[in-house]
Every structure is written in structure tokens, then in C-alpha cells.
Amino acid sequence: SNTQLTCKLEGYPFPTVSWFKDNRPLPASNRLLTNYNLNSGIVSLKITDVQIGDNGNYTVYAQNKIGQDQTHGNLT
């Protein structure tokens, strides 16, 4: 099955976004799809065909010239 991690960002200018798994940059994969909606501020990470190796701590990191922030959640 699939899962999606979602959060809402606010900031001007809109922050650049990076995703991490277990404190490492998320590797490129055709199963990992990121989406950034500038109008709503919603950013998401969709994981298709979830596998046991996808378990872990996911962090989304946002940064612009004013500052930075992050949030995280666990996928089990």
C-alpha cells in the first residue's frame, strides 16, 4: 500500500524544503514522490509500495533567508 507524510509551511519567501530519513538525505527513488504546493503551503512525501525498510524517522527541513525549521514523524 501507499502512505503520505504531510505538513504545512508558512514563510516568505517560501522556504526550500529537504526530506531526510533517519537523519540522512532521502535517496532518490521512483517510489518517493515529493510535492510542494506554494499556494496552500502544503508539502508532502508520498511513499508508494511501502516496504519494511521504509520504517524510520522522517524529517522535513524548511529554510529561507529569514530562518529555518523542521518537523518529524515516525513511520512504522
Short mmCIF file of C-alpha atoms in Angstrom, two decimals:
data_model
loop_
_atom_site.label_atom_id
_atom_site.label_comp_id
_atom_site.label_asym_id
_atom_site.label_seq_id
_atom_site.Cartn_x
_atom_site.Cartn_y
_atom_site.Cartn_z
CA SER A 1 0.00 0.00 0.00
CA ASN A 2 0.95 3.68 -0.07
CA THR A 3 1.41 6.30 2.63
CA GLN A 4 1.83 10.06 2.67
CA LEU A 5 3.55 12.39 5.12
CA THR A 6 2.24 15.95 5.01
CA CYS A 7 2.92 19.26 6.73
CA LYS A 8 2.02 22.91 6.24
CA LEU A 9 4.69 25.57 5.84
CA GLU A 10 4.46 29.32 6.14
CA GLY A 11 7.14 31.78 5.18
CA TYR A 12 8.10 34.50 2.78
CA PRO A 13 9.89 33.86 0.66
CA PHE A 14 8.57 30.29 0.54
CA PRO A 15 11.21 28.04 2.12
CA THR A 16 13.27 25.48 0.29
CA VAL A 17 12.39 22.02 1.54
CA SER A 18 14.54 18.94 2.13
CA TRP A 19 13.42 15.50 3.30
CA PHE A 20 15.51 13.17 5.47
CA LYS A 21 15.09 9.61 6.75
CA ASP A 22 16.92 8.65 9.94
CA ASN A 23 18.98 11.89 9.73
CA ARG A 24 20.21 11.13 6.20
CA PRO A 25 19.10 12.85 2.99
CA LEU A 26 16.28 10.91 1.39
CA PRO A 27 17.69 8.88 -1.51
CA ALA A 28 16.26 9.29 -4.98
CA SER A 29 13.68 6.62 -5.73
CA ASN A 30 10.77 6.19 -8.10
CA ARG A 31 8.72 5.16 -5.02
CA LEU A 32 9.29 8.50 -3.25
CA LEU A 33 7.29 11.42 -4.63
CA THR A 34 7.56 14.92 -3.15
CA ASN A 35 5.04 17.68 -3.72
CA TYR A 36 5.20 21.38 -2.80
CA ASN A 37 2.05 23.48 -3.16
CA LEU A 38 3.12 27.11 -2.95
CA ASN A 39 -0.49 28.37 -2.76
CA SER A 40 -1.53 26.28 0.25
CA GLY A 41 1.90 25.83 1.85
CA ILE A 42 1.34 22.07 1.97
CA VAL A 43 4.39 19.88 1.39
CA SER A 44 4.14 16.12 1.20
CA LEU A 45 6.13 12.97 0.71
CA LYS A 46 4.25 10.05 -0.82
CA ILE A 47 5.79 6.60 -0.48
CA THR A 48 4.35 4.06 -2.89
CA ASP A 49 4.54 0.31 -2.37
CA VAL A 50 5.59 0.74 1.27
CA GLN A 51 8.18 -1.82 2.39
CA ILE A 52 9.61 -2.81 5.78
CA GLY A 53 12.79 -0.84 5.01
CA ASP A 54 10.71 2.35 4.83
CA ASN A 55 10.24 2.25 8.63
CA GLY A 56 12.06 5.09 10.31
CA ASN A 57 12.09 8.71 11.39
CA TYR A 58 11.27 11.16 8.58
CA THR A 59 12.16 14.84 8.86
CA VAL A 60 11.16 17.71 6.63
CA TYR A 61 13.54 20.67 6.86
CA ALA A 62 12.49 24.13 5.63
CA GLN A 63 14.80 27.10 5.20
CA ASN A 64 14.64 30.60 3.74
CA LYS A 65 16.75 33.73 4.24
CA ILE A 66 14.82 34.58 7.41
CA GLY A 67 15.27 31.29 9.23
CA GLN A 68 14.80 27.56 9.34
CA ASP A 69 12.58 24.97 10.98
CA GLN A 70 11.93 21.27 10.90
CA THR A 71 9.38 18.69 11.98
CA HIS A 72 9.48 14.94 12.02
CA GLY A 73 7.39 11.84 12.40
CA ASN A 74 7.89 8.09 12.59
CA LEU A 75 6.70 5.58 10.03
CA THR A 76 6.18 2.12 11.49
#
